[in-house]
Coordinates of C-alpha atoms in Angstrom, one line a residue:
M1 CA -22.7 -36.7 0.3
S2 CA -24.1 -37.3 3.8
R3 CA -26.7 -35.4 5.4
V4 CA -24.3 -33.7 7.7
G5 CA -22.0 -32.8 4.6
H6 CA -25.1 -31.1 3.0
T7 CA -25.8 -29.1 6.1
I8 CA -22.2 -28.0 6.4
K9 CA -22.1 -27.2 2.6
A10 CA -25.3 -25.0 2.9
G11 CA -23.8 -23.2 6.1
L12 CA -20.7 -22.2 4.2
H13 CA -22.7 -21.2 1.1
Q14 CA -25.0 -19.0 3.3
I15 CA -21.5 -17.5 5.0
H16 CA -20.0 -17.0 1.5
S17 CA -23.3 -15.2 0.2
I18 CA -23.9 -12.9 3.1
A19 CA -20.3 -11.9 3.2
G20 CA -20.3 -11.1 -0.6
L21 CA -23.5 -9.1 -0.5
V22 CA -22.5 -7.0 2.4
L23 CA -18.9 -6.4 1.1
A24 CA -19.2 -6.6 -2.7
L25 CA -19.2 -2.8 -3.5
L26 CA -16.7 -2.1 -0.9
L27 CA -14.2 -4.8 -2.1
A28 CA -14.7 -3.7 -5.8
L29 CA -13.8 -0.1 -4.8
I30 CA -10.8 -0.9 -2.8
A31 CA -9.5 -3.2 -5.5
L32 CA -10.0 -0.9 -8.4
T33 CA -8.2 2.0 -6.4
G34 CA -5.2 -0.6 -5.8
A35 CA -5.2 -1.4 -9.5
I36 CA -5.0 2.1 -10.5
M37 CA -2.1 2.5 -8.3
S38 CA 0.0 -0.5 -9.5
F39 CA 2.2 1.5 -11.8
E40 CA 2.1 4.8 -9.9
D41 CA 5.8 5.2 -10.1
E42 CA 6.1 4.6 -13.7
I43 CA 3.4 6.9 -14.6
G44 CA 4.8 9.5 -12.5
D45 CA 8.3 9.2 -14.0
Y46 CA 6.7 9.4 -17.4
L47 CA 4.6 12.2 -16.8
N48 CA 7.4 14.3 -15.0
S49 CA 10.4 13.3 -16.9
G50 CA 10.9 17.0 -18.0
I51 CA 11.3 18.3 -14.5
M52 CA 13.1 15.4 -12.7
Q53 CA 16.4 15.9 -14.5
V54 CA 18.7 19.0 -14.9
A55 CA 21.8 19.7 -16.8
P56 CA 24.9 18.8 -14.7
R57 CA 27.3 21.3 -13.7
Q58 CA 30.9 22.0 -12.7
T59 CA 29.9 23.8 -9.4
P60 CA 29.0 21.9 -6.6
A61 CA 25.1 21.4 -5.6
L62 CA 23.9 23.5 -2.9
M63 CA 23.8 22.1 0.5
P64 CA 20.2 21.2 1.6
D65 CA 19.7 24.0 4.2
T66 CA 20.9 26.6 1.6
L67 CA 18.6 25.3 -0.9
V68 CA 15.6 25.0 1.5
A69 CA 16.5 28.9 2.6
R70 CA 16.3 30.1 -0.9
L71 CA 13.1 28.2 -1.5
Q72 CA 11.1 29.3 1.5
E73 CA 12.0 32.8 0.4
M74 CA 9.0 32.6 -2.0
P75 CA 5.6 33.7 -0.7
D76 CA 3.2 31.0 0.6
I77 CA 5.7 28.2 0.2
G78 CA 5.0 26.4 3.4
K79 CA 7.3 24.6 5.9
V80 CA 9.6 21.9 4.3
A81 CA 9.4 18.6 5.9
S82 CA 11.8 16.6 4.0
V83 CA 14.0 16.6 1.0
T84 CA 15.0 13.9 -1.4
L85 CA 18.6 14.0 -2.5
S86 CA 20.4 11.8 -5.1
S87 CA 24.0 10.7 -5.9
D88 CA 23.2 11.5 -9.7
P89 CA 24.4 15.1 -10.6
A90 CA 21.5 15.3 -13.2
A91 CA 18.9 14.3 -10.8
A92 CA 16.5 17.0 -9.3
V93 CA 15.7 17.5 -5.6
R94 CA 12.3 16.6 -4.5
V95 CA 11.0 18.8 -1.7
R96 CA 7.8 18.0 0.3
F97 CA 6.0 20.2 2.8
D98 CA 4.5 19.9 6.3
R99 CA 0.8 20.2 7.0
D100 CA -0.5 23.8 7.6
E101 CA -2.6 24.8 10.8
Q102 CA -5.7 23.6 8.8
G103 CA -4.1 20.0 8.1
G104 CA -3.7 20.5 4.5
R105 CA -0.5 19.8 2.7
R106 CA 0.4 21.4 -0.5
G107 CA 2.1 19.2 -3.2
S108 CA 5.8 18.6 -3.6
L109 CA 8.0 20.5 -5.9
Y110 CA 11.1 19.5 -7.9
V111 CA 14.0 21.9 -7.4
D112 CA 17.4 22.4 -9.2
P113 CA 20.0 21.3 -6.8
Y114 CA 22.4 24.0 -8.3
D115 CA 20.5 27.2 -7.8
A116 CA 17.3 26.2 -6.0
R117 CA 15.2 27.2 -9.0
V118 CA 11.7 25.6 -8.9
L119 CA 11.3 23.2 -11.9
G120 CA 7.6 22.4 -11.3
A121 CA 5.1 20.3 -9.1
P122 CA 4.9 16.8 -10.2
R123 CA 1.9 16.0 -12.4
G124 CA -0.5 13.4 -11.3
E125 CA 0.5 13.6 -7.7
G126 CA -2.8 15.1 -6.2
F127 CA -4.7 12.5 -8.1
F128 CA -2.9 9.4 -6.7
V129 CA -3.0 11.1 -3.2
T130 CA -6.8 11.0 -3.4
V131 CA -6.7 7.4 -4.9
R132 CA -4.5 6.3 -1.9
Q133 CA -6.5 7.8 0.5
L134 CA -9.7 6.2 -1.0
H135 CA -7.9 2.8 -1.1
R136 CA -6.7 3.1 2.5
W137 CA -9.3 5.0 4.4
L138 CA -12.1 5.4 2.1
L139 CA -11.7 9.2 2.3
I140 CA -13.3 9.1 5.9
P141 CA -11.9 12.0 7.9
G142 CA -9.0 11.1 10.4
E143 CA -7.1 9.3 7.7
A144 CA -5.0 6.4 9.6
K145 CA -6.5 7.4 13.0
G146 CA -10.1 7.4 11.5
W147 CA -12.8 4.7 10.9
G148 CA -11.6 4.2 7.4
R149 CA -8.7 2.1 8.4
P150 CA -10.5 -0.6 10.3
I151 CA -13.3 -0.9 7.9
T152 CA -11.1 -1.8 5.0
G153 CA -9.4 -4.2 7.4
I154 CA -12.8 -5.8 8.1
A155 CA -13.3 -5.8 4.5
A156 CA -10.0 -7.8 3.9
I157 CA -11.0 -10.3 6.6
G158 CA -14.4 -10.8 4.9
L159 CA -12.7 -11.4 1.8
I160 CA -10.4 -14.1 3.3
V161 CA -13.5 -15.7 4.6
M162 CA -15.0 -15.8 1.1
L163 CA -11.9 -17.2 -0.5
I164 CA -11.7 -20.0 2.0
T165 CA -15.6 -20.8 1.7
G166 CA -15.5 -20.5 -1.9
L167 CA -12.6 -22.9 -2.2
V168 CA -14.4 -25.5 -0.3
L169 CA -17.7 -25.0 -2.1
R170 CA -16.3 -25.5 -5.5
W171 CA -14.2 -28.3 -4.6
P172 CA -14.7 -30.8 -7.7
R173 CA -15.2 -34.4 -7.4
R174 CA -12.1 -34.9 -9.8
A175 CA -10.0 -32.7 -7.6
G176 CA -6.9 -33.7 -9.8
S177 CA -8.4 -32.5 -12.9
V178 CA -6.6 -29.3 -14.0
K179 CA -9.5 -28.7 -16.4
M180 CA -12.1 -28.8 -13.7
W181 CA -10.3 -26.3 -11.7
L182 CA -8.9 -23.7 -14.5
K183 CA -11.3 -24.0 -17.4
P184 CA -14.3 -21.9 -17.7
N185 CA -17.3 -23.3 -19.5
L186 CA -18.0 -20.4 -21.9
G187 CA -20.6 -22.6 -23.8
L188 CA -23.2 -22.0 -21.0
S189 CA -25.5 -19.1 -20.6
G190 CA -27.2 -17.3 -17.9
R191 CA -26.8 -18.7 -14.3
G192 CA -24.4 -21.5 -15.6
L193 CA -22.0 -19.1 -17.1
H194 CA -22.2 -16.7 -14.2
R195 CA -21.3 -19.6 -12.0
S196 CA -18.5 -20.8 -14.2
L197 CA -16.9 -17.4 -14.5
H198 CA -17.3 -16.8 -10.7
A199 CA -15.8 -20.3 -9.6
V200 CA -13.2 -20.6 -12.2
I201 CA -11.8 -17.1 -12.4
G202 CA -11.9 -17.0 -8.7
T203 CA -9.6 -20.0 -8.6
W204 CA -7.0 -18.1 -10.9
V205 CA -6.9 -15.1 -8.6
L206 CA -7.3 -16.8 -5.2
P207 CA -3.4 -16.8 -4.6
V208 CA -3.1 -13.3 -5.4
Y209 CA -5.8 -12.3 -3.3
L210 CA -4.7 -14.2 -0.4
V211 CA -1.4 -12.3 -0.5
M212 CA -3.0 -9.0 -1.1
T213 CA -5.4 -9.4 2.1
L214 CA -2.9 -10.8 4.4
T215 CA -0.3 -8.0 3.7
G216 CA -3.2 -5.5 3.6
L217 CA -4.3 -6.3 7.1
W218 CA -0.5 -4.9 8.1
Y219 CA -1.9 -1.5 7.5
S220 CA -5.3 -1.9 9.2
F221 CA -4.7 -3.5 12.6
D222 CA -1.9 -2.9 15.1
W223 CA -2.4 -6.2 16.7
Y224 CA -1.9 -8.0 13.4
K225 CA 1.3 -6.1 12.7
D226 CA 2.7 -6.8 16.2
G227 CA 2.0 -10.4 15.6
V228 CA 3.7 -10.5 12.3
V229 CA 6.6 -8.7 13.8
W230 CA 7.0 -11.2 16.8
L231 CA 6.5 -14.1 14.4
L232 CA 9.1 -13.1 11.7
S233 CA 11.7 -10.8 13.6
R234 CA 14.6 -11.7 16.0
P235 CA 13.4 -11.3 19.8
E236 CA 15.6 -7.9 20.1
V237 CA 14.1 -6.5 17.0
S238 CA 10.5 -7.5 17.8
A239 CA 10.8 -5.9 21.4
A240 CA 12.2 -2.7 19.9
K241 CA 9.5 -2.4 17.2
M242 CA 6.5 -3.0 19.5
Q243 CA 7.6 -0.3 22.0
P244 CA 5.2 2.7 22.2
K245 CA 5.8 5.2 19.5
M246 CA 7.5 8.3 21.0
A247 CA 9.1 11.2 19.2
A248 CA 12.9 10.4 18.9
K249 CA 15.1 12.6 20.9
A250 CA 18.8 12.9 21.3
P251 CA 20.3 13.4 24.8
R252 CA 19.6 17.0 26.1
A253 CA 22.5 19.4 26.6
A254 CA 22.7 23.0 27.7
G255 CA 21.1 25.3 25.0
R256 CA 19.8 22.4 23.0
D257 CA 16.1 23.6 23.3
E258 CA 17.2 26.7 21.4
Q259 CA 19.2 24.6 18.9
A260 CA 16.1 22.4 18.3
R261 CA 14.4 25.3 16.9
Q262 CA 17.0 25.7 14.2
V263 CA 17.2 21.9 13.0
G264 CA 18.3 21.7 9.6
F265 CA 19.7 18.9 7.2
D266 CA 23.1 19.9 6.7
R267 CA 24.8 17.9 9.4
A268 CA 22.7 14.7 8.5
W269 CA 23.6 15.0 5.0
T270 CA 27.3 15.4 5.7
T271 CA 27.1 12.4 7.9
I272 CA 25.3 10.2 5.4
Q273 CA 27.6 11.1 2.7
R274 CA 30.5 9.9 4.8
E275 CA 28.7 6.7 6.2
E276 CA 27.3 5.5 3.1
A277 CA 30.5 6.2 1.1
G278 CA 28.6 6.8 -2.3
R279 CA 26.8 3.5 -2.1
F280 CA 23.3 5.2 -2.2
S281 CA 21.4 6.0 -5.2
K282 CA 19.0 8.6 -3.2
V283 CA 18.5 9.5 0.2
L284 CA 15.3 11.1 2.0
L285 CA 16.0 13.5 4.8
A286 CA 12.9 14.1 7.0
L287 CA 12.8 16.6 9.8
P288 CA 11.3 15.4 13.2
N289 CA 7.6 15.9 13.6
G290 CA 7.9 16.9 17.1
P291 CA 10.3 19.2 19.2
G292 CA 13.4 16.6 18.9
T293 CA 16.6 17.0 16.8
V294 CA 16.8 13.6 15.3
I295 CA 16.5 13.5 11.6
R296 CA 14.9 10.4 10.1
I297 CA 17.0 9.0 7.0
R298 CA 15.9 6.5 4.1
S299 CA 18.9 5.5 2.1
W300 CA 18.3 3.4 -1.3
P301 CA 21.5 1.5 -2.5
K302 CA 22.4 1.7 -6.1
D303 CA 21.7 -2.0 -6.9
S304 CA 18.0 -1.6 -5.0
T305 CA 15.2 -2.7 -7.2
L306 CA 12.4 -2.3 -4.8
D307 CA 11.3 0.9 -3.1
T308 CA 11.1 -0.9 0.2
T309 CA 14.8 -2.3 -0.3
R310 CA 16.5 0.6 1.9
D311 CA 18.5 1.4 4.8
E312 CA 16.7 3.3 7.9
L313 CA 19.0 5.7 9.9
R314 CA 18.4 8.3 12.7
I315 CA 20.9 11.1 12.7
D316 CA 21.1 13.9 15.2
A317 CA 20.8 17.2 13.4
I318 CA 22.8 19.1 15.8
S319 CA 25.9 17.2 16.4
G320 CA 25.8 14.9 13.3
Q321 CA 26.0 11.7 15.4
V322 CA 24.3 8.5 14.1
I323 CA 21.7 7.5 16.7
S324 CA 20.7 4.2 15.2
A325 CA 21.2 2.5 11.8
E326 CA 19.0 -0.5 10.4
R327 CA 20.7 -2.0 7.5
Y328 CA 18.6 -4.0 5.0
A329 CA 21.7 -6.2 4.3
D330 CA 21.8 -7.2 7.9
K331 CA 18.0 -8.2 8.3
T332 CA 17.1 -11.7 8.5
F333 CA 14.8 -13.4 6.0
G334 CA 11.6 -12.9 8.2
E335 CA 12.6 -9.1 8.7
K336 CA 13.3 -8.8 4.9
I337 CA 9.6 -9.9 4.4
I338 CA 8.5 -7.2 6.9
A339 CA 10.5 -4.4 5.3
N340 CA 8.9 -5.4 1.8
V341 CA 5.3 -5.7 3.0
L342 CA 4.2 -3.1 0.7
D343 CA 6.1 -4.4 -2.4
I344 CA 4.7 -7.8 -1.7
H345 CA 1.2 -6.4 -1.4
R346 CA 1.4 -4.8 -5.0
G347 CA 3.4 -7.6 -6.4
A348 CA 6.5 -5.6 -7.2
F349 CA 8.7 -8.3 -5.5
L350 CA 8.1 -10.2 -8.8
G351 CA 9.1 -7.4 -10.9
W352 CA 6.8 -5.6 -13.5
P353 CA 5.2 -9.0 -14.5
G354 CA 4.2 -9.5 -10.8
K355 CA 2.9 -5.8 -10.6
L356 CA 0.8 -6.5 -14.0
A357 CA -0.6 -9.8 -12.7
F358 CA -1.7 -8.2 -9.4
M359 CA -3.3 -5.1 -11.1
I360 CA -5.3 -7.7 -13.6
A361 CA -6.4 -9.6 -10.5
A362 CA -7.5 -6.4 -8.6
A363 CA -9.3 -5.1 -11.8
L364 CA -11.3 -8.4 -12.0
M365 CA -12.8 -7.8 -8.6
P366 CA -16.0 -6.2 -9.8
L367 CA -16.5 -9.4 -11.9
F368 CA -17.1 -11.3 -8.9
S369 CA -19.3 -8.4 -7.3
V370 CA -21.6 -8.7 -10.5
T371 CA -21.7 -12.6 -10.9
G372 CA -22.1 -13.0 -7.2
I373 CA -25.1 -10.8 -7.0
L374 CA -26.6 -12.2 -10.1
L375 CA -26.0 -15.6 -8.7
Y376 CA -27.8 -14.7 -5.5
L377 CA -30.8 -13.1 -7.3
S378 CA -31.4 -16.1 -9.7
R379 CA -31.1 -18.6 -6.6
R380 CA -33.6 -16.3 -4.9
K381 CA -36.0 -16.7 -8.1
L382 CA -35.6 -20.5 -8.3
R383 CA -36.5 -20.9 -4.6
R384 CA -39.6 -18.7 -5.0
P385 CA -42.6 -21.0 -5.0
A386 CA -44.7 -21.2 -8.2
Q387 CA -48.1 -19.5 -8.1
P388 CA -50.8 -21.9 -8.3
P389 CA -53.0 -21.4 -11.5
L390 CA -56.2 -19.8 -11.1
G391 CA -59.1 -22.1 -12.0
R392 CA -61.7 -20.6 -14.4
L393 CA -64.7 -19.2 -12.7
V394 CA -68.1 -20.8 -13.9
P395 CA -71.3 -18.9 -13.7
G396 CA -72.7 -18.7 -10.4
E397 CA -69.4 -18.8 -8.4

């Protein structure tokens, strides 16, 4: 290798080492919390199987406004923010609540759709909420508006830098040899073993880490999200998505301000049943955050295998009019990638084998933190100049 090549390689090694030392513990924390959440849905379904189902009855289920009214007769129940209803007559209704004046939010409840009887709060929900906040925002106050969001984004950019520099640094002389790329030398010990594990297993997980970081940046930086939308969406869709976010409001009419104070779910629920004509498996109806009257709807088709494969609608709670409808089936390939960012981020787009592979890759992150630090310390030790031996003193000196 030429002198210039050695200089470039030394510079890349320095960048790789500094980024690793600065971000080692942070990346390990983010990765481990992501691994914990990999099978959150399956764990939740298992833990709460006893309260997610009811015995079907001949009598019709309660309309959502009636169900909410009965529920809120209970003391200290809080204001309902959304309800999740199902086409399955044996499925319980899941009710989520708005934040209180202190900014806190009580956990959701499963409710019997026929008599509004509370079946129980989902077990494990609080734990996963904390893990998710640690993963996304490091539990820093402000959540998505605080400093935690850009910090995790910077860590993701740092990981991309380490992946690229690491790949260049370990490029073998026999690049076509699969053994050189993928087989660790377990016969080594000490620094040699640490280097082999760090480099070879890093090669195994490099594609997964690239997918994780490139999709994770979507949640950290608005400029990144806008760029992806511009790149993958149709021009009219891109322009609409990059408009400043404002509270959705339907056209104003006489007496509408008074009606807005009485926004409920019934009109939207009736409309969605008519519009979807029994094609949905479940529907989430969310009340407006501000003073508007537009209900946000998420509708999952019966053949949906991913949580992000859903239709998005906006329906006026007063008139029942459909304000907008964004059908998943009508999206282009690029727009479907955008819609499925979360499931791509966690490997769910490949089914449970993909989720398992992404979970294992995330759980391996501490290995690179530990081996990277050990390699750095051993390199420092090797570079330390040896102390010259002290000569023996003779009498008179």
